[in-house]
PDB file of C-alpha atoms in Angstrom:
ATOM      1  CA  UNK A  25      -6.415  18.194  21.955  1.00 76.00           C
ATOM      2  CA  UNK A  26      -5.999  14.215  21.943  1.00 84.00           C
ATOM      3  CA  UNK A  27      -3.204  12.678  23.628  1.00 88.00           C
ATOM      4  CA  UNK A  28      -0.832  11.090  21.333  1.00 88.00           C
ATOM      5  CA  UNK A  29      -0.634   7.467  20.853  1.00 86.00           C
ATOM      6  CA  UNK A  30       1.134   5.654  23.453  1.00 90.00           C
ATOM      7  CA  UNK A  31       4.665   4.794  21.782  1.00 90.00           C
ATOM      8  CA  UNK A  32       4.454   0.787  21.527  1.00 91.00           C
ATOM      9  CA  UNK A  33       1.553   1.327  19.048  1.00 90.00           C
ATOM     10  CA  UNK A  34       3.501   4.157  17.047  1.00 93.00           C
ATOM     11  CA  UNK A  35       6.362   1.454  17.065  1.00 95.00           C
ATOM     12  CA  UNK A  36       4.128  -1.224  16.032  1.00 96.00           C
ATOM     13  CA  UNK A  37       2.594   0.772  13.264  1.00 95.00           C
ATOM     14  CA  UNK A  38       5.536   1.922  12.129  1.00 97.00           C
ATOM     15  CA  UNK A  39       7.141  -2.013  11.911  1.00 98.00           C
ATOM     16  CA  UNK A  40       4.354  -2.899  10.041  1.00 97.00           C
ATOM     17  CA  UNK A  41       4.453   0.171   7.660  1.00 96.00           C
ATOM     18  CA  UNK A  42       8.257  -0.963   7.095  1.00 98.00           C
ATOM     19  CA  UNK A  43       7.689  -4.876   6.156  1.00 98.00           C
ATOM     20  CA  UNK A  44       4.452  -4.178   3.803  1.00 97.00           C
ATOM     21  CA  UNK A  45       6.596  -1.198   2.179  1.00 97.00           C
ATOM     22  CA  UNK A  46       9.561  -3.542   2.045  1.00 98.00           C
ATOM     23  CA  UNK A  47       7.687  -6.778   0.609  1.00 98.00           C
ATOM     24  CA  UNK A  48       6.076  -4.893  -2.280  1.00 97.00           C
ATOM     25  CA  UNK A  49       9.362  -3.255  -3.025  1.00 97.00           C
ATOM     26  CA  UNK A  50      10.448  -6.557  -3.540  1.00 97.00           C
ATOM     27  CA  UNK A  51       7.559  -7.246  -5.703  1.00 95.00           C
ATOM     28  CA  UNK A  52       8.368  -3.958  -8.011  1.00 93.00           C
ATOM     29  CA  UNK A  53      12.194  -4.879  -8.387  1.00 95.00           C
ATOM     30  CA  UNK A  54      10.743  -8.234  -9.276  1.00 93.00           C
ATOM     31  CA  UNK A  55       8.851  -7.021 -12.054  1.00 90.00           C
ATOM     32  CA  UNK A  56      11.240  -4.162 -12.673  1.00 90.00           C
ATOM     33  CA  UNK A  57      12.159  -3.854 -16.665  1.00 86.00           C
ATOM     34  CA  UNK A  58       9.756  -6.288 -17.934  1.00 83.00           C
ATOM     35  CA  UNK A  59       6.333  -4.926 -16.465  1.00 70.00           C
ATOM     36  CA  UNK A  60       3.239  -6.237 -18.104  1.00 79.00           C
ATOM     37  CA  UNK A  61      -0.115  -4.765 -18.524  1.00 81.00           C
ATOM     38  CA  UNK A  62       1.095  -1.324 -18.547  1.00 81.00           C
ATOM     39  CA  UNK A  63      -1.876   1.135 -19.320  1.00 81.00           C
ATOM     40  CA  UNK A  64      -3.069   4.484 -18.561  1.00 80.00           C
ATOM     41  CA  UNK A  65      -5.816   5.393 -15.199  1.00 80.00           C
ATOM     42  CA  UNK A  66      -6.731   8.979 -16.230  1.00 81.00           C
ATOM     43  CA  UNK A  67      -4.575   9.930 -19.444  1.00 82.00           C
ATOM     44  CA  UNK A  68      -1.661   8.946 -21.047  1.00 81.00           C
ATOM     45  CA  UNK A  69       0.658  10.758 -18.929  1.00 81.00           C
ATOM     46  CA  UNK A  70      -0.881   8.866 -16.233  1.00 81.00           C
ATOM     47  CA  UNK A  71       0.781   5.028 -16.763  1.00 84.00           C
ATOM     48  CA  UNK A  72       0.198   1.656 -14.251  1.00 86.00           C
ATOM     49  CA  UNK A  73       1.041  -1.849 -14.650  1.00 88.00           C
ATOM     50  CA  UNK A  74       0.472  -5.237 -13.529  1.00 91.00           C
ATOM     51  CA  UNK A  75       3.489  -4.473 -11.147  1.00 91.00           C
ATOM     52  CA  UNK A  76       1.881  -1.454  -9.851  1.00 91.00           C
ATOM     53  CA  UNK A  77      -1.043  -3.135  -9.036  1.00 92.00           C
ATOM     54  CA  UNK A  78       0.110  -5.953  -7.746  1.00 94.00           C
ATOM     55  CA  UNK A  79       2.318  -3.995  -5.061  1.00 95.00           C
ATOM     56  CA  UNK A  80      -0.834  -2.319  -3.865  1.00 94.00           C
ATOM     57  CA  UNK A  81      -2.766  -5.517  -3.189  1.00 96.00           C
ATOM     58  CA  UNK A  82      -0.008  -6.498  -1.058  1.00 97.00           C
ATOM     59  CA  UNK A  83       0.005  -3.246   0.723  1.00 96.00           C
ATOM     60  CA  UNK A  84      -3.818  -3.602   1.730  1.00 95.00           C
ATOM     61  CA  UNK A  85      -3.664  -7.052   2.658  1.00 96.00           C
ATOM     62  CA  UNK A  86      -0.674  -6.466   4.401  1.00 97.00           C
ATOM     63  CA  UNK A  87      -2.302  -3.487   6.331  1.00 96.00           C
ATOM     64  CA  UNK A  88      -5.675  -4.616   6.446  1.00 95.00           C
ATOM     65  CA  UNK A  89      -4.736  -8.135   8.087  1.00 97.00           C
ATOM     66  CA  UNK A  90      -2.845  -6.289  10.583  1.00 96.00           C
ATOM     67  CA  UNK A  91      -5.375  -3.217  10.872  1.00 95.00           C
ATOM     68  CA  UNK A  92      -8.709  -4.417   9.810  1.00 95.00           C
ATOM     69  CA  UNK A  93     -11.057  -1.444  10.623  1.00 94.00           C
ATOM     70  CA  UNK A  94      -7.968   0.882   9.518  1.00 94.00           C
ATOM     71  CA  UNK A  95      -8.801   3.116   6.210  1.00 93.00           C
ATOM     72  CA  UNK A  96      -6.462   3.339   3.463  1.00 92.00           C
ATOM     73  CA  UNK A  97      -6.519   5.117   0.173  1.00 86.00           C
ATOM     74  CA  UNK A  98      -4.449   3.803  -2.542  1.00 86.00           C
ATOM     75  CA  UNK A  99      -2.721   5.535  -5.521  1.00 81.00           C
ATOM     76  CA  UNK A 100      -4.367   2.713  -7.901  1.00 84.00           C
ATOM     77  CA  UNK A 101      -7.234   2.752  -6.526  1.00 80.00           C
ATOM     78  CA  UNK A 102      -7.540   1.095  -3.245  1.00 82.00           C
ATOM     79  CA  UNK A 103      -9.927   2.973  -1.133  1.00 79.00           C
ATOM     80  CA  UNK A 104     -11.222   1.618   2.463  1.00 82.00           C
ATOM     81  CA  UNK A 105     -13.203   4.514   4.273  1.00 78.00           C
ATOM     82  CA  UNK A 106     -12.184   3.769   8.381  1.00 87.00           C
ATOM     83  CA  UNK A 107     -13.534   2.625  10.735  1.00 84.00           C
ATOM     84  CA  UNK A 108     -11.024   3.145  13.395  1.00 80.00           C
TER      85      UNK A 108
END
């Protein structure tokens, strides 16, 4: 079995998990109430919006300018195989 990660990069991760979540929070209350774009991915019980979207692409480049050979798989689509 691997050893776990030391914990200054479980911290680190975990700071960095915090401030992307928190800055596209921000960008969802933003947009909350008056989201534009709003369509459907697979079916009509399936809605996104601009909003949506937009949080996501500040997830990745959040992560992925922190993490660059990290994977990530997004709910709207964002999907990085790793390298890691």
């Amino acid at each position: 079995m691997a050893a776990p990660p030391p914990p200054a990069l479980t911290d680190a991760l975990l700071a960095l998990a915090v401030a992307a979540a928190e800055a596209a929070g921000r960008v969802l209350l933003e947009r909350y109430g008056h989201a534009t774009g709003v369509g459907a991915k697979t079916s009509v019980t399936d809605p996104v919006s601009d909003a949506d979207r937009a949080s996501e692409a500040l997830l990745v480049d959040r992560l992925l300018a922190e993490r660059p050979d990290d994977g990530l798989l997004g709910e709207e689509g964002a999907d990085r195989p790793s390298g890691s």
